[in-house]
PDB file of C-alpha atoms in Angstrom:
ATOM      1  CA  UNK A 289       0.000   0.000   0.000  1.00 81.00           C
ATOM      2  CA  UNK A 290       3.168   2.214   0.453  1.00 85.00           C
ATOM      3  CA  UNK A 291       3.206   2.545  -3.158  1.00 88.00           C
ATOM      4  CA  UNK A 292      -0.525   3.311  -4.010  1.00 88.00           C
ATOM      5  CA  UNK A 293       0.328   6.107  -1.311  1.00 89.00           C
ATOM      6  CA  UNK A 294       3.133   7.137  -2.956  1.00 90.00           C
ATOM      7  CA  UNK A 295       2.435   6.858  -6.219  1.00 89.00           C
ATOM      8  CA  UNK A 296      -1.777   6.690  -6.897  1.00 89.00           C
ATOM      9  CA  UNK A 297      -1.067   6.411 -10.654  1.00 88.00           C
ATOM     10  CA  UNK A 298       0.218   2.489 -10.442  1.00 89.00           C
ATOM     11  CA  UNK A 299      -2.130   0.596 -12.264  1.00 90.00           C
ATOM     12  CA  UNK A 300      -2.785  -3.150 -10.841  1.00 92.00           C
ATOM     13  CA  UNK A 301      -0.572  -4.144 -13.924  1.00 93.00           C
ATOM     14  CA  UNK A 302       2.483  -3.085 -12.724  1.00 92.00           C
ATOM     15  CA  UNK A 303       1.869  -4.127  -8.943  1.00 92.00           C
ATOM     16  CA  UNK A 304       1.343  -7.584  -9.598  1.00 93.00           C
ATOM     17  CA  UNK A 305       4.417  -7.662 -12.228  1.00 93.00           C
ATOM     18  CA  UNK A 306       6.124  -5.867  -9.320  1.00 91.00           C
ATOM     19  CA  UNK A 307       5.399  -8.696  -6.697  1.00 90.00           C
ATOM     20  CA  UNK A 308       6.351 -11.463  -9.358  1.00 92.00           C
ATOM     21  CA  UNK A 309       9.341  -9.927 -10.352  1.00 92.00           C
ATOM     22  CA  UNK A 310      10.645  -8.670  -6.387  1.00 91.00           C
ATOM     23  CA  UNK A 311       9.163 -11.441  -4.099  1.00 91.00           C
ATOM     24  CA  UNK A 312       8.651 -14.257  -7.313  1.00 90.00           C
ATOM     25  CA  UNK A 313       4.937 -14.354  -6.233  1.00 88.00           C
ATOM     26  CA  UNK A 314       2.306 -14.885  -8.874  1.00 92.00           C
ATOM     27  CA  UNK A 315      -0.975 -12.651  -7.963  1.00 92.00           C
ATOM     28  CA  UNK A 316      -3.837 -12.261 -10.004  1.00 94.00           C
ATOM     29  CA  UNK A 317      -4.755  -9.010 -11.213  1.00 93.00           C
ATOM     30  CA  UNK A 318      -7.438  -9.137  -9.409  1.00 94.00           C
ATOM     31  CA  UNK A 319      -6.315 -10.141  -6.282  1.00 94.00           C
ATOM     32  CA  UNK A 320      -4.455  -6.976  -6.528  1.00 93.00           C
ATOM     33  CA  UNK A 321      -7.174  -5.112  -6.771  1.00 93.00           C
ATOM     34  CA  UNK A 322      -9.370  -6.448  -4.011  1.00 95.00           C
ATOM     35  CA  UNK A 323      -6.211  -6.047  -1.847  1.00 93.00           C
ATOM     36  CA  UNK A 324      -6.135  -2.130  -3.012  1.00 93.00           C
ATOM     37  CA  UNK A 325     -10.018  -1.903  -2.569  1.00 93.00           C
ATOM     38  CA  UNK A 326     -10.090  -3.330   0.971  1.00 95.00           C
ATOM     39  CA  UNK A 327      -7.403  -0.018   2.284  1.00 93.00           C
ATOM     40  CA  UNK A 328     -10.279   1.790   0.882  1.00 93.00           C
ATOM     41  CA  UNK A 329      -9.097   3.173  -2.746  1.00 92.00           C
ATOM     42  CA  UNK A 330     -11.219   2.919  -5.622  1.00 90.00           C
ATOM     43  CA  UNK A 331      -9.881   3.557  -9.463  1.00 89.00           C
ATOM     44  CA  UNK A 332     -10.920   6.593 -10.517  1.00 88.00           C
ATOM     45  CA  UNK A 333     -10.190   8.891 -13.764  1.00 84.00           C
ATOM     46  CA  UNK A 334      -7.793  11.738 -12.546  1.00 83.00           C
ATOM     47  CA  UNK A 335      -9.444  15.222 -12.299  1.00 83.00           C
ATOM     48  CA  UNK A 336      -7.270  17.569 -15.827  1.00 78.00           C
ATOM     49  CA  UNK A 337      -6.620  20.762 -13.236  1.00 80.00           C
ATOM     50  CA  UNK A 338      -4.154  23.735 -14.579  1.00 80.00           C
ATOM     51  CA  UNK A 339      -0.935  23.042 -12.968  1.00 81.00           C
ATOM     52  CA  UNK A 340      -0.677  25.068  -9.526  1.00 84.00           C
ATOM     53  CA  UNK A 341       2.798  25.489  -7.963  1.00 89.00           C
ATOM     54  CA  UNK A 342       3.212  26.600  -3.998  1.00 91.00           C
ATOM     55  CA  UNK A 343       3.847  29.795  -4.735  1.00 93.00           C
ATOM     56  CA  UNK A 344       0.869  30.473  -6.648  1.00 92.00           C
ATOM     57  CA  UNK A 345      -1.061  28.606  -4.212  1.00 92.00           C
ATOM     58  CA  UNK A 346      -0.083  31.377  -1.359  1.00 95.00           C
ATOM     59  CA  UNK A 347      -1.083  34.261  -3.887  1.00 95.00           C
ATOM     60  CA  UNK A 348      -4.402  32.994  -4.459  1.00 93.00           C
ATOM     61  CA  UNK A 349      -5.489  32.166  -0.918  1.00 95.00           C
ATOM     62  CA  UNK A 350      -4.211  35.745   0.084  1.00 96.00           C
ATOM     63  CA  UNK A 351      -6.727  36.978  -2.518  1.00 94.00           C
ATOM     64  CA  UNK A 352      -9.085  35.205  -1.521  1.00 94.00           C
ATOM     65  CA  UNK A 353      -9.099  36.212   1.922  1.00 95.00           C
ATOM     66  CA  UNK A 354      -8.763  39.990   0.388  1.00 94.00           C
ATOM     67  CA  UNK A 355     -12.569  39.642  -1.131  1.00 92.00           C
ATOM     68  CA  UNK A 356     -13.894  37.487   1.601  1.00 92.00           C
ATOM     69  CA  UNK A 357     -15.765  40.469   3.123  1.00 91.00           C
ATOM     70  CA  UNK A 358     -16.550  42.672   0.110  1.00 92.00           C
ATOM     71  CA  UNK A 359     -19.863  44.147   0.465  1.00 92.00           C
ATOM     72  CA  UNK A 360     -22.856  44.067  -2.117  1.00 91.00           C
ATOM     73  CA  UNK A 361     -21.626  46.465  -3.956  1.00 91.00           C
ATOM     74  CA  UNK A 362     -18.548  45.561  -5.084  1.00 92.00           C
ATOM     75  CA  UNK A 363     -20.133  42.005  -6.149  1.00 90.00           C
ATOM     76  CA  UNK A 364     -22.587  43.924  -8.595  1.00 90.00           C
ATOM     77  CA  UNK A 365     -19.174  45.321 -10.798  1.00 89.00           C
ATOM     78  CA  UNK A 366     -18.086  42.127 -10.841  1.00 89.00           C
ATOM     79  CA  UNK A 367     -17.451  39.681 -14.394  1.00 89.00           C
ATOM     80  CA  UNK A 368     -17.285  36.208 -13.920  1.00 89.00           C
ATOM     81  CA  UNK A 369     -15.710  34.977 -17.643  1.00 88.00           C
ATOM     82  CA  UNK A 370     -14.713  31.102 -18.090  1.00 87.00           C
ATOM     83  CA  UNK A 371     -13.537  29.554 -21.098  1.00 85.00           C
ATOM     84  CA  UNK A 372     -13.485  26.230 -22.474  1.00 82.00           C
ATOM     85  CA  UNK A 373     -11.872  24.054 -24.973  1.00 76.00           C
ATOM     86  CA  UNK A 374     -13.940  21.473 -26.750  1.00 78.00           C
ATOM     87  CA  UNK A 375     -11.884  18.747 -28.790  1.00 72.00           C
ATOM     88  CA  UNK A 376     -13.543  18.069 -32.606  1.00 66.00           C
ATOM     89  CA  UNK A 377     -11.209  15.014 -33.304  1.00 57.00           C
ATOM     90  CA  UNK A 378     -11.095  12.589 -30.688  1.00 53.00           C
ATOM     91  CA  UNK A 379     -10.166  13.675 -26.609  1.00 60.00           C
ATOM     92  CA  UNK A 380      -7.374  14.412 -24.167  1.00 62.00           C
ATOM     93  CA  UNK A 381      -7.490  10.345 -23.717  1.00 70.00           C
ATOM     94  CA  UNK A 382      -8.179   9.794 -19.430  1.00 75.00           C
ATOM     95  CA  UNK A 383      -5.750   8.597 -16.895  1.00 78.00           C
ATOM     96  CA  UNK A 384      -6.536   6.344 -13.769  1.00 83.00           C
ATOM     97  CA  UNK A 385      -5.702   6.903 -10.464  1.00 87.00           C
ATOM     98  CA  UNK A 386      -6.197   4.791  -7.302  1.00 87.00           C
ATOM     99  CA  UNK A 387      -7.885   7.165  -4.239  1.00 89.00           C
ATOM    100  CA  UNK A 388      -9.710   7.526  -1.346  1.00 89.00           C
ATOM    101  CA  UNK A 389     -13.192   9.180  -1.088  1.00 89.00           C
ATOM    102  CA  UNK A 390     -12.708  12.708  -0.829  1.00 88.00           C
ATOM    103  CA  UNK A 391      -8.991  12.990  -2.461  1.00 87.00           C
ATOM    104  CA  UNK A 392     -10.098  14.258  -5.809  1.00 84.00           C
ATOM    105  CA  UNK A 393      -8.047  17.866  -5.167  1.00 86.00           C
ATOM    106  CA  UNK A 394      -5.378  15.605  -3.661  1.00 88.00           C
ATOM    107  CA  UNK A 395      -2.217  17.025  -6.045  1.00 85.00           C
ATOM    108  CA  UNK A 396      -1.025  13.369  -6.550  1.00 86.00           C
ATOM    109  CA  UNK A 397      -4.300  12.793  -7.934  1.00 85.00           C
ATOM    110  CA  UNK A 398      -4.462  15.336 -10.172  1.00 84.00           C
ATOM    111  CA  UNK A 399      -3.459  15.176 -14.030  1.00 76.00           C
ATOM    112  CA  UNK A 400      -1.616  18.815 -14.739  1.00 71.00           C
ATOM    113  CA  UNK A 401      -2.676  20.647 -17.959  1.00 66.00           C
ATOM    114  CA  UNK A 402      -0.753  22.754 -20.051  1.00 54.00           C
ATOM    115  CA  UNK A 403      -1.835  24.538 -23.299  1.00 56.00           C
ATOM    116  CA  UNK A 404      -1.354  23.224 -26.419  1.00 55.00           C
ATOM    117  CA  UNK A 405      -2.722  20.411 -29.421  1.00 53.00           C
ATOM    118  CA  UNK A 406      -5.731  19.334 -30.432  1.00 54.00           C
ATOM    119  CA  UNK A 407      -7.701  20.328 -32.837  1.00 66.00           C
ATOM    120  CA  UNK A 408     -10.331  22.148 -31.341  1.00 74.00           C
ATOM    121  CA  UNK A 409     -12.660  25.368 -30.821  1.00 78.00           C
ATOM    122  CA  UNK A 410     -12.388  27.309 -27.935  1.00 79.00           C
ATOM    123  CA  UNK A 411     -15.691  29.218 -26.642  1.00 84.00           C
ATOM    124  CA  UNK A 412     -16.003  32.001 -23.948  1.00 84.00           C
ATOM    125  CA  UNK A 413     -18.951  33.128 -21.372  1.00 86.00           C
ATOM    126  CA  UNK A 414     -19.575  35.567 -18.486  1.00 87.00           C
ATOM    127  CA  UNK A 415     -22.216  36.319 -16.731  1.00 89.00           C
ATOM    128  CA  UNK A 416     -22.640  39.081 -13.904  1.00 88.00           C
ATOM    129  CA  UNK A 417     -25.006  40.215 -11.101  1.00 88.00           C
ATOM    130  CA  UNK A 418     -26.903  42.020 -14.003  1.00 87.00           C
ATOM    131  CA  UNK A 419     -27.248  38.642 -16.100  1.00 88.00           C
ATOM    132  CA  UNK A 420     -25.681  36.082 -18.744  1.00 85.00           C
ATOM    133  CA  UNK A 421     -24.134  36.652 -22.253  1.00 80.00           C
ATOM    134  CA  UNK A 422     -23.828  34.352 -25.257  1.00 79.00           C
ATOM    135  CA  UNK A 423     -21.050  32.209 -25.180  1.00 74.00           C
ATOM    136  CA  UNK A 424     -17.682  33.469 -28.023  1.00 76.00           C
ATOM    137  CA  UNK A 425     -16.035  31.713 -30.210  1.00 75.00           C
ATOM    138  CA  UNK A 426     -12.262  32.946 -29.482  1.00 69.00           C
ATOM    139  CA  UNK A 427     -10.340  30.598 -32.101  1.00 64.00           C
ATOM    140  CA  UNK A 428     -10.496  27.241 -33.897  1.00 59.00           C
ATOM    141  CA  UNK A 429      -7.325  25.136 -32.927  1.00 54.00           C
ATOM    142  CA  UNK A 430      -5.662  23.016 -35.911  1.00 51.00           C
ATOM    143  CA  UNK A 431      -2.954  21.032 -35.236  1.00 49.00           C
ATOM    144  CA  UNK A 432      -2.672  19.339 -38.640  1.00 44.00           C
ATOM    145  CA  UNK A 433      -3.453  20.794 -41.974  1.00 41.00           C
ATOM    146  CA  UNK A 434      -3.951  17.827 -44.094  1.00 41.00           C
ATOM    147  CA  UNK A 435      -7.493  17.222 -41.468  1.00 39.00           C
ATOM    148  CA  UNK A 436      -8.896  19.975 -43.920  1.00 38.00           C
ATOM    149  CA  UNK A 437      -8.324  18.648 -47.290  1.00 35.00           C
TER     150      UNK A 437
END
């Protein structure tokens, strides 16, 4: 279990191969996994989060706590804008990770993202106190020419 702990991104695969090769024990995949299961892990798909480092961690809790007692006001001047990338050939393809209920955010369990590939479209909204707006095309991402012919 020290290296589920470790490292959640082990798949049952490489455990038993692991034991087989290191203790010359044959285990059954999913022996493996019931083992796993009983310390209370389940496989799940990692959570795709923009990579956050410590530093940028203490920036945005200090910001956070900086608007925690904003008054009414100050809410209503306020333009909440999100954008989103939506793949048009095929996806980001998923990872598994083994965790524990409530260890989504966990950083071990998280997949990083950075931008770039894919051919794509990526669409922006925003909405405010005084409503919503239509979401905005920003830009069609092509990684590969030839798709067009």
């Amino acid at each position: 279990m020290h290296k589920i702990r470790k490292n959640p991104r082990l798949s049952a695969v490489k455990l038993a191969t692991e034991l087989e090769k290191r203790f010359a024990i044959k285990v059954s995949l999913e022996t493996v996994r019931r083992v796993i299961r009983s310390y209370g892990y389940n496989s799940k798909v990692a959570r795709r989060k923009c990579f956050v480092n410590e530093g940028t961690r203490k920036v945005r809790l200090d910001f956070a706590k900086s608007i925690l007692d904003k008054d009414i006001s100050f809410w209503e001047s306020v333009i909440f804008v999100d954008e989103s990338k939506f793949n048009i050939f095929g996806s980001d393809g998923r990872i598994g990770v083994w965790r524990k209920p409530n260890e989504e955010l966990n950083p071990k369990n998280l997949l990083p993202t950075v931008e770039h590939g894919g051919g794509g479209i990526m669409v922006c909204g925003s909405f405010a106190a005084s409503g919503k707006e239509n979401l905005v095309s920003l830009k069609i991402i092509w990684t590969n020419i030839s798709i067009l012919k």
